GROMACS .gro file of C-alpha atoms in nm:
model
  402
    1MET     CA    1  -5.371   1.854  -2.174
    2ASN     CA    2  -5.575   1.562  -2.228
    3ILE     CA    3  -5.960   1.566  -2.234
    4TYR     CA    4  -5.984   1.472  -1.847
    5SER     CA    5  -5.790   1.764  -1.763
    6ILE     CA    6  -5.999   1.988  -1.986
    7LEU     CA    7  -6.325   1.828  -1.820
    8ASP     CA    8  -6.185   1.891  -1.476
    9PHE     CA    9  -6.117   2.237  -1.540
   10ILE     CA   10  -6.434   2.308  -1.687
   11GLN     CA   11  -6.592   2.134  -1.376
   12PHE     CA   12  -6.388   2.357  -1.165
   13LEU     CA   13  -6.536   2.648  -1.314
   14PHE     CA   14  -6.888   2.546  -1.245
   15LEU     CA   15  -6.785   2.437  -0.906
   16LEU     CA   16  -6.637   2.803  -0.823
   17SER     CA   17  -6.968   2.980  -0.954
   18PHE     CA   18  -7.209   2.717  -0.760
   19ALA     CA   19  -6.982   2.758  -0.437
   20PHE     CA   20  -7.007   3.127  -0.453
   21SER     CA   21  -7.388   3.106  -0.500
   22SER     CA   22  -7.434   2.868  -0.191
   23ILE     CA   23  -7.215   3.066   0.040
   24TYR     CA   24  -7.384   3.385  -0.066
   25LEU     CA   25  -7.720   3.255   0.016
   26LEU     CA   26  -7.610   3.092   0.347
   27PHE     CA   27  -7.419   3.430   0.452
   28PHE     CA   28  -7.732   3.648   0.410
   29ALA     CA   29  -7.974   3.386   0.544
   30ILE     CA   30  -7.780   3.402   0.882
   31ALA     CA   31  -7.772   3.781   0.865
   32SER     CA   32  -8.126   3.791   0.838
   33PHE     CA   33  -8.159   3.682   1.220
   34PHE     CA   34  -8.010   4.031   1.310
   35TYR     CA   35  -8.311   4.203   1.136
   36LYS     CA   36  -8.512   4.422   1.355
   37SER     CA   37  -8.882   4.534   1.264
   38SER     CA   38  -8.988   4.878   1.284
   39ASP     CA   39  -9.301   4.896   1.451
   40ASP     CA   40  -9.340   5.269   1.512
   41ILE     CA   41  -9.628   5.416   1.323
   42ASN     CA   42  -9.743   5.707   1.568
   43GLU     CA   43  -9.636   5.976   1.307
   44THR     CA   44  -9.839   6.292   1.324
   45PHE     CA   45  -9.744   6.432   1.004
   46LEU     CA   46  -9.957   6.263   0.762
   47ARG     CA   47  -9.852   6.262   0.379
   48LYS     CA   48 -10.056   6.251   0.060
   49PHE     CA   49 -10.005   5.921  -0.137
   50VAL     CA   50 -10.091   5.811  -0.480
   51ILE     CA   51 -10.157   5.436  -0.535
   52LEU     CA   52 -10.082   5.330  -0.874
   53ILE     CA   53 -10.187   4.970  -1.024
   54PRO     CA   54 -10.066   4.911  -1.350
   55ALA     CA   55 -10.272   4.640  -1.523
   56TYR     CA   56 -10.264   4.483  -1.883
   57LYS     CA   57 -10.573   4.281  -1.969
   58GLU     CA   58 -10.639   4.214  -1.599
   59ASP     CA   59 -11.014   4.252  -1.637
   60ALA     CA   60 -11.074   3.929  -1.410
   61VAL     CA   61 -10.899   4.061  -1.069
   62ILE     CA   62 -10.897   4.470  -1.124
   63LEU     CA   63 -11.247   4.541  -0.988
   64ASN     CA   64 -11.170   4.330  -0.659
   65THR     CA   65 -10.812   4.488  -0.625
   66ALA     CA   66 -10.954   4.834  -0.667
   67SER     CA   67 -11.228   4.791  -0.402
   68GLU     CA   68 -10.974   4.629  -0.139
   69ALA     CA   69 -10.723   4.935  -0.224
   70LEU     CA   70 -10.976   5.173  -0.049
   71ASN     CA   71 -10.966   4.990   0.269
   72GLN     CA   72 -10.708   5.171   0.436
   73ASP     CA   73 -10.662   5.295   0.781
   74TYR     CA   74 -10.565   5.632   0.672
   75PRO     CA   75 -10.773   5.981   0.596
   76SER     CA   76 -10.941   5.900   0.256
   77GLU     CA   77 -10.863   6.278   0.137
   78LEU     CA   78 -10.476   6.194   0.197
   79TYR     CA   79 -10.470   5.917  -0.084
   80ASP     CA   80 -10.587   5.865  -0.446
   81ILE     CA   81 -10.606   5.535  -0.642
   82TYR     CA   82 -10.531   5.514  -1.007
   83ILE     CA   83 -10.574   5.207  -1.208
   84ILE     CA   84 -10.384   5.206  -1.538
   85ALA     CA   85 -10.602   5.032  -1.793
   86ASP     CA   86 -10.401   4.884  -2.067
   87SER     CA   87 -10.623   4.676  -2.321
   88PHE     CA   88 -10.920   4.624  -2.090
   89GLU     CA   89 -11.238   4.528  -2.227
   90VAL     CA   90 -11.533   4.799  -2.244
   91ALA     CA   91 -11.753   4.639  -1.982
   92THR     CA   92 -11.458   4.633  -1.729
   93ILE     CA   93 -11.385   5.007  -1.795
   94GLU     CA   94 -11.771   5.108  -1.739
   95LEU     CA   95 -11.770   4.903  -1.400
   96LEU     CA   96 -11.451   5.099  -1.298
   97LYS     CA   97 -11.638   5.414  -1.376
   98GLU     CA   98 -11.907   5.322  -1.115
   99ASN     CA   99 -11.650   5.246  -0.858
  100GLU     CA  100 -11.632   5.562  -0.657
  101GLY     CA  101 -11.327   5.667  -0.520
  102VAL     CA  102 -11.097   5.475  -0.784
  103ASN     CA  103 -10.963   5.673  -1.068
  104PHE     CA  104 -10.851   5.511  -1.393
  105ILE     CA  105 -10.647   5.609  -1.682
  106GLU     CA  106 -10.669   5.420  -2.011
  107VAL     CA  107 -10.334   5.371  -2.214
  108SER     CA  108 -10.257   5.189  -2.538
  109PHE     CA  109  -9.944   5.110  -2.695
  110GLU     CA  110  -9.820   4.920  -2.991
  111HIS     CA  111  -9.591   4.716  -2.757
  112SER     CA  112  -9.693   4.744  -2.407
  113THR     CA  113  -9.471   4.745  -2.109
  114LYS     CA  114  -9.530   4.824  -1.739
  115ALA     CA  115  -9.290   5.102  -1.752
  116ARG     CA  116  -9.465   5.271  -2.032
  117SER     CA  117  -9.804   5.244  -1.860
  118ILE     CA  118  -9.656   5.411  -1.515
  119ASN     CA  119  -9.479   5.672  -1.717
  120LYS     CA  120  -9.799   5.753  -1.912
  121ALA     CA  121  -9.998   5.779  -1.561
  122LEU     CA  122  -9.707   5.986  -1.406
  123GLU     CA  123  -9.764   6.224  -1.697
  124ALA     CA  124 -10.133   6.240  -1.628
  125ILE     CA  125 -10.173   6.287  -1.279
  126SER     CA  126 -10.055   6.595  -1.075
  127ASP     CA  127  -9.749   6.622  -0.864
  128ASP     CA  128  -9.940   6.705  -0.552
  129TYR     CA  129  -9.828   6.391  -0.365
  130ASP     CA  130  -9.559   6.300  -0.117
  131GLY     CA  131  -9.526   5.925  -0.164
  132ILE     CA  132  -9.633   5.663  -0.424
  133ILE     CA  133  -9.728   5.307  -0.385
  134ILE     CA  134  -9.698   5.040  -0.659
  135LEU     CA  135  -9.906   4.753  -0.699
  136ASP     CA  136  -9.997   4.464  -0.917
  137ALA     CA  137 -10.334   4.407  -1.060
  138ASP     CA  138 -10.384   4.109  -0.812
  139ASN     CA  139 -10.233   4.275  -0.489
  140VAL     CA  140 -10.423   4.346  -0.173
  141MET     CA  141 -10.265   4.544   0.105
  142GLU     CA  142 -10.314   4.526   0.473
  143SER     CA  143 -10.503   4.817   0.598
  144ASP     CA  144 -10.203   4.967   0.774
  145ILE     CA  145  -9.966   4.989   0.484
  146LEU     CA  146  -9.995   5.383   0.437
  147GLN     CA  147  -9.942   5.440   0.808
  148LYS     CA  148  -9.627   5.246   0.802
  149VAL     CA  149  -9.493   5.363   0.485
  150ASN     CA  150  -9.581   5.743   0.606
  151SER     CA  151  -9.367   5.674   0.900
  152GLU     CA  152  -9.063   5.538   0.704
  153LEU     CA  153  -9.074   5.825   0.483
  154SER     CA  154  -9.076   6.044   0.815
  155LYS     CA  155  -8.718   5.865   0.919
  156GLY     CA  156  -8.569   5.965   0.586
  157ASN     CA  157  -8.636   5.650   0.380
  158THR     CA  158  -8.708   5.734   0.000
  159ALA     CA  159  -8.762   5.376  -0.124
  160ILE     CA  160  -8.950   5.094   0.056
  161GLN     CA  161  -9.015   4.738  -0.019
  162CYS     CA  162  -9.303   4.591   0.183
  163HIS     CA  163  -9.346   4.223   0.261
  164ARG     CA  164  -9.533   4.049  -0.002
  165VAL     CA  165  -9.685   3.715   0.082
  166ALA     CA  166  -9.893   3.469  -0.082
  167LYS     CA  167 -10.273   3.492  -0.076
  168ASN     CA  168 -10.327   3.144  -0.232
  169LEU     CA  169 -10.179   2.798  -0.111
  170ASP     CA  170 -10.417   2.597  -0.352
  171THR     CA  171 -10.161   2.355  -0.540
  172SER     CA  172  -9.818   2.236  -0.487
  173PHE     CA  173  -9.681   2.481  -0.728
  174ALA     CA  174  -9.852   2.756  -0.530
  175ILE     CA  175  -9.704   2.638  -0.199
  176LEU     CA  176  -9.351   2.613  -0.361
  177ASP     CA  177  -9.367   2.950  -0.522
  178ALA     CA  178  -9.491   3.093  -0.188
  179VAL     CA  179  -9.202   2.935  -0.026
  180SER     CA  180  -8.960   3.070  -0.274
  181GLU     CA  181  -9.075   3.409  -0.242
  182GLU     CA  182  -9.030   3.390   0.139
  183ILE     CA  183  -8.685   3.277   0.105
  184ASN     CA  184  -8.618   3.577  -0.135
  185ASN     CA  185  -8.758   3.800   0.156
  186THR     CA  186  -8.524   3.651   0.419
  187ILE     CA  187  -8.208   3.643   0.203
  188PHE     CA  188  -8.254   3.953  -0.035
  189ARG     CA  189  -8.433   4.170   0.207
  190LYS     CA  190  -8.409   4.072   0.566
  191GLY     CA  191  -8.059   3.964   0.542
  192HIS     CA  192  -7.945   4.270   0.367
  193VAL     CA  193  -8.093   4.551   0.581
  194PRO     CA  194  -7.896   4.469   0.908
  195LEU     CA  195  -7.563   4.501   0.698
  196GLY     CA  196  -7.651   4.861   0.575
  197LEU     CA  197  -7.737   4.732   0.231
  198SER     CA  198  -8.042   4.789   0.012
  199SER     CA  199  -8.335   4.532   0.030
  200ALA     CA  200  -8.412   4.407  -0.327
  201LEU     CA  201  -8.744   4.527  -0.488
  202ILE     CA  202  -9.010   4.266  -0.610
  203GLY     CA  203  -9.225   4.484  -0.867
  204SER     CA  204  -9.504   4.550  -0.639
  205GLY     CA  205  -9.587   4.630  -0.301
  206MET     CA  206  -9.344   4.896  -0.343
  207ALA     CA  207  -9.324   5.246  -0.175
  208PHE     CA  208  -9.141   5.559  -0.263
  209ASP     CA  209  -9.082   5.939  -0.244
  210PHE     CA  210  -9.291   6.072  -0.512
  211LYS     CA  211  -9.033   6.310  -0.676
  212LEU     CA  212  -8.770   6.050  -0.635
  213TYR     CA  213  -8.975   5.766  -0.818
  214LYS     CA  214  -9.101   6.005  -1.101
  215THR     CA  215  -8.754   6.126  -1.173
  216ILE     CA  216  -8.610   5.791  -1.214
  217MET     CA  217  -8.903   5.627  -1.392
  218GLN     CA  218  -8.871   5.917  -1.654
  219ARG     CA  219  -8.551   5.768  -1.773
  220ILE     CA  220  -8.693   5.407  -1.790
  221ASP     CA  221  -8.845   5.252  -2.100
  222THR     CA  222  -8.770   4.874  -2.123
  223PHE     CA  223  -8.918   4.535  -2.204
  224ALA     CA  224  -8.721   4.382  -1.951
  225ASP     CA  225  -8.858   4.381  -1.580
  226GLU     CA  226  -8.857   4.745  -1.499
  227ASP     CA  227  -8.835   4.682  -1.114
  228LYS     CA  228  -8.484   4.541  -1.184
  229TYR     CA  229  -8.379   4.848  -1.372
  230LEU     CA  230  -8.524   5.068  -1.106
  231GLU     CA  231  -8.321   4.873  -0.846
  232ILE     CA  232  -7.994   4.958  -1.044
  233LYS     CA  233  -8.097   5.329  -1.077
  234LEU     CA  234  -8.159   5.365  -0.722
  235ALA     CA  235  -7.826   5.171  -0.629
  236LEU     CA  236  -7.642   5.378  -0.892
  237ASN     CA  237  -7.769   5.694  -0.713
  238GLN     CA  238  -7.669   5.542  -0.372
  239ASN     CA  239  -8.046   5.559  -0.243
  240LYS     CA  240  -8.118   5.286  -0.012
  241VAL     CA  241  -8.418   5.051  -0.017
  242LYS     CA  242  -8.567   4.985   0.310
  243TYR     CA  243  -8.753   4.652   0.394
  244LEU     CA  244  -9.067   4.639   0.620
  245ASN     CA  245  -9.119   4.304   0.725
  246ASN     CA  246  -9.435   4.378   0.905
  247ALA     CA  247  -9.618   4.565   0.617
  248TYR     CA  248  -9.786   4.294   0.410
  249VAL     CA  249  -9.918   4.287   0.081
  250TYR     CA  250 -10.095   3.981  -0.062
  251ASP     CA  251 -10.006   3.847  -0.411
  252GLU     CA  252 -10.141   3.555  -0.597
  253LYS     CA  253  -9.871   3.267  -0.662
  254VAL     CA  254  -9.857   3.064  -0.977
  255SER     CA  255 -10.070   2.747  -0.964
  256ASN     CA  256  -9.928   2.537  -1.259
  257SER     CA  257  -9.605   2.474  -1.470
  258LYS     CA  258  -9.701   2.653  -1.788
  259VAL     CA  259  -9.744   2.977  -1.578
  260PHE     CA  260  -9.431   2.902  -1.397
  261VAL     CA  261  -9.207   2.851  -1.679
  262ASN     CA  262  -9.323   3.162  -1.865
  263GLN     CA  263  -9.267   3.371  -1.554
  264ARG     CA  264  -8.920   3.228  -1.459
  265SER     CA  265  -8.803   3.256  -1.830
  266ARG     CA  266  -8.895   3.641  -1.822
  267TRP     CA  267  -8.715   3.693  -1.485
  268LEU     CA  268  -8.416   3.490  -1.597
  269SER     CA  269  -8.398   3.679  -1.917
  270SER     CA  270  -8.433   4.012  -1.759
  271GLN     CA  271  -8.150   3.919  -1.496
  272ILE     CA  272  -7.882   3.809  -1.754
  273PHE     CA  273  -7.992   4.124  -1.996
  274TYR     CA  274  -7.918   4.356  -1.697
  275ALA     CA  275  -7.607   4.158  -1.551
  276ARG     CA  276  -7.465   4.173  -1.914
  277THR     CA  277  -7.540   4.528  -1.950
  278PHE     CA  278  -7.414   4.677  -1.594
  279ILE     CA  279  -7.148   4.437  -1.466
  280PHE     CA  280  -6.850   4.640  -1.581
  281ASN     CA  281  -7.001   4.949  -1.473
  282SER     CA  282  -7.067   4.811  -1.143
  283ILE     CA  283  -6.707   4.701  -1.115
  284TYR     CA  284  -6.590   5.053  -1.187
  285GLU     CA  285  -6.860   5.215  -0.954
  286LEU     CA  286  -6.739   4.977  -0.670
  287PHE     CA  287  -6.351   5.072  -0.689
  288ALA     CA  288  -6.409   5.453  -0.794
  289HIS     CA  289  -6.694   5.540  -0.563
  290SER     CA  290  -6.705   5.240  -0.324
  291ASN     CA  291  -7.073   5.170  -0.438
  292PHE     CA  292  -7.106   4.820  -0.297
  293ASP     CA  293  -7.481   4.816  -0.319
  294TYR     CA  294  -7.459   4.857  -0.693
  295PHE     CA  295  -7.209   4.585  -0.719
  296ASN     CA  296  -7.399   4.364  -0.503
  297LYS     CA  297  -7.718   4.415  -0.721
  298ILE     CA  298  -7.553   4.288  -1.024
  299ILE     CA  299  -7.395   4.001  -0.827
  300GLN     CA  300  -7.745   3.897  -0.746
  301PHE     CA  301  -7.846   3.864  -1.102
  302LEU     CA  302  -7.548   3.633  -1.155
  303LEU     CA  303  -7.645   3.388  -0.898
  304VAL     CA  304  -7.733   3.043  -1.005
  305PRO     CA  305  -8.121   2.995  -0.947
  306ARG     CA  306  -8.167   2.815  -0.636
  307ILE     CA  307  -8.358   2.515  -0.771
  308LEU     CA  308  -8.093   2.454  -1.031
  309LEU     CA  309  -7.816   2.511  -0.753
  310LEU     CA  310  -8.004   2.250  -0.550
  311GLY     CA  311  -8.058   1.996  -0.817
  312LEU     CA  312  -7.724   2.014  -1.018
  313SER     CA  313  -7.512   2.027  -0.710
  314PHE     CA  314  -7.671   1.690  -0.600
  315ILE     CA  315  -7.649   1.554  -0.939
  316PHE     CA  316  -7.289   1.628  -0.974
  317ALA     CA  317  -7.202   1.510  -0.605
  318VAL     CA  318  -7.372   1.173  -0.707
  319PHE     CA  319  -7.167   1.146  -1.030
  320SER     CA  320  -6.841   1.247  -0.854
  321LEU     CA  321  -6.923   0.975  -0.587
  322PHE     CA  322  -6.890   0.696  -0.860
  323PHE     CA  323  -6.662   0.852  -1.125
  324ASN     CA  324  -6.441   1.123  -0.964
  325PHE     CA  325  -6.432   1.059  -0.587
  326GLY     CA  326  -6.232   1.295  -0.366
  327PHE     CA  327  -6.216   1.688  -0.397
  328PHE     CA  328  -6.478   1.714  -0.657
  329PHE     CA  329  -6.735   1.482  -0.459
  330TYR     CA  330  -6.680   1.676  -0.116
  331SER     CA  331  -6.685   2.010  -0.303
  332TRP     CA  332  -7.025   1.917  -0.462
  333LEU     CA  333  -7.157   1.759  -0.135
  334GLY     CA  334  -7.058   2.083   0.046
  335ILE     CA  335  -7.224   2.329  -0.186
  336PHE     CA  336  -7.553   2.107  -0.192
  337LEU     CA  337  -7.549   2.116   0.202
  338ALA     CA  338  -7.480   2.477   0.222
  339CYS     CA  339  -7.766   2.536   0.010
  340VAL     CA  340  -7.988   2.324   0.193
  341LEU     CA  341  -7.901   2.486   0.527
  342ALA     CA  342  -7.944   2.832   0.362
  343ILE     CA  343  -8.310   2.735   0.253
  344ALA     CA  344  -8.374   2.578   0.578
  345LEU     CA  345  -8.290   2.881   0.767
  346SER     CA  346  -8.496   3.108   0.525
  347VAL     CA  347  -8.811   2.941   0.528
  348PRO     CA  348  -9.069   3.067   0.797
  349LYS     CA  349  -9.184   2.827   1.061
  350ARG     CA  350  -9.550   2.829   0.931
  351PHE     CA  351  -9.438   2.657   0.617
  352TYR     CA  352  -9.297   2.358   0.805
  353ASN     CA  353  -9.619   2.155   0.758
  354LYS     CA  354  -9.752   1.836   0.604
  355ARG     CA  355  -9.879   2.049   0.293
  356THR     CA  356  -9.541   2.179   0.221
  357TYR     CA  357  -9.341   1.824   0.273
  358ILE     CA  358  -9.595   1.700  -0.006
  359ALA     CA  359  -9.532   2.000  -0.221
  360ILE     CA  360  -9.162   1.941  -0.169
  361LEU     CA  361  -9.221   1.606  -0.373
  362SER     CA  362  -9.267   1.826  -0.689
  363LEU     CA  363  -8.906   1.983  -0.662
  364PRO     CA  364  -8.775   1.747  -0.933
  365TYR     CA  365  -9.064   1.844  -1.165
  366GLY     CA  366  -8.970   2.206  -1.079
  367PHE     CA  367  -8.626   2.149  -1.151
  368LEU     CA  368  -8.703   2.024  -1.496
  369MET     CA  369  -8.949   2.314  -1.541
  370MET     CA  370  -8.656   2.570  -1.439
  371GLY     CA  371  -8.441   2.380  -1.686
  372LEU     CA  372  -8.709   2.448  -1.957
  373ALA     CA  373  -8.722   2.807  -1.865
  374LEU     CA  374  -8.355   2.859  -1.949
  375PHE     CA  375  -8.409   2.741  -2.296
  376LYS     CA  376  -8.685   3.006  -2.322
  377ILE     CA  377  -8.514   3.311  -2.196
  378LYS     CA  378  -8.416   3.455  -2.532
  379ARG     CA  379  -8.803   3.537  -2.571
  380GLY     CA  380  -8.866   3.618  -2.218
  381HIS     CA  381  -8.886   3.977  -2.209
  382LYS     CA  382  -8.994   4.050  -2.581
  383ARG     CA  383  -9.383   4.094  -2.509
  384LEU     CA  384  -9.569   4.165  -2.198
  385LYS     CA  385  -9.807   3.881  -2.117
  386PRO     CA  386 -10.071   3.885  -1.828
  387THR     CA  387 -10.038   3.625  -1.592
  388PRO     CA  388 -10.355   3.415  -1.541
  389HIS     CA  389 -10.535   3.449  -1.202
  390ASN     CA  390 -10.784   3.267  -1.007
  391ASN     CA  391 -11.052   3.417  -0.773
  392VAL     CA  392 -10.858   3.376  -0.438
  393THR     CA  393 -10.902   3.533  -0.119
  394ARG     CA  394 -10.608   3.621   0.121
  395ILE     CA  395 -10.487   3.390   0.385
  396ASP     CA  396 -10.515   3.462   0.746
  397ILE     CA  397 -10.294   3.735   0.868
  398ASN     CA  398 -10.243   3.583   1.215
  399LYS     CA  399 -10.091   3.277   1.066
  400ILE     CA  400  -9.843   3.501   0.891
  401ARG     CA  401  -9.731   3.685   1.212
  402LYS     CA  402  -9.634   3.380   1.369
   0.00000   0.00000   0.00000
């Protein structure tokens, strides 16, 4: 076997991985058109909720988040808000004490993680709740979230992912980040539910049956993203995750390349860690107990990141055009076009505008930043770091509903 045969074999292995990723994205992008929203919120039995907001050094945004969380069209005696204050400044704690209606729990760890903060809070609060909402420190809920979640719990859904949307579109990176999340919403949430599969969790804007969540979280203590571990545990126990496309939670998007690289390297590190840890067990569960949800979740962690899928398939197609025209050229071109089509079908119509087209010009730079994130994945989950925030306001909900 000569050197060219070896290179062709290696290229063929890459091609298989990229082809699977593109076909996967396109399949679920098409499936998303069969998603049906649930608008029924006329539920007479009202559950009691606790809203947990874990926050690590989030002094800049937490006061606004706490105040916004109180604005629910739901009886005030039926929901409590708890800020989990990890490494906050004394002045921020004093201001939180003055915020009537908002509770806070101070925590401190040698090595802070979101899972440890949540578990500490779950130990401190009573079990007198039916449901729980998990928010990030910068999240703002629409006023009907509790109504909609309450209705879904009445239908027997015990794990729910709300529709997280961008509240800032101030830079090209923020726009691309917002578009990326909407693509994820389409493919990994809207596209899965019609087929009887679980929606992917995001890490915030999540709602659960309180007892189920507490039982699972008590077994989770990880530096890697706890929401991915939570997904795995839910799938392993065959608990379906429902997606509420019309229940909006606003989230701040990254505005610069440095934050982008740090965030993506953490995500990639977690995905690789969980894929490596659970891949063989997921195969066993697939054949032993027909648990396709669990297997599918691990497969998601192994997909080639979209921006790398786009960039590398295009580069390989160009190289094949000049150096290896034929099977490889048409294959790489097909992969690239399938990925482009999947993305085009997944992006909401409101993003088809001049600002998005200008932001797309930053994609080559984003491709390079994603490559840099790959080189940083070894330290991606070593320490919890707060994401920098700007003082931003939520975007018009009417634009989102179009």
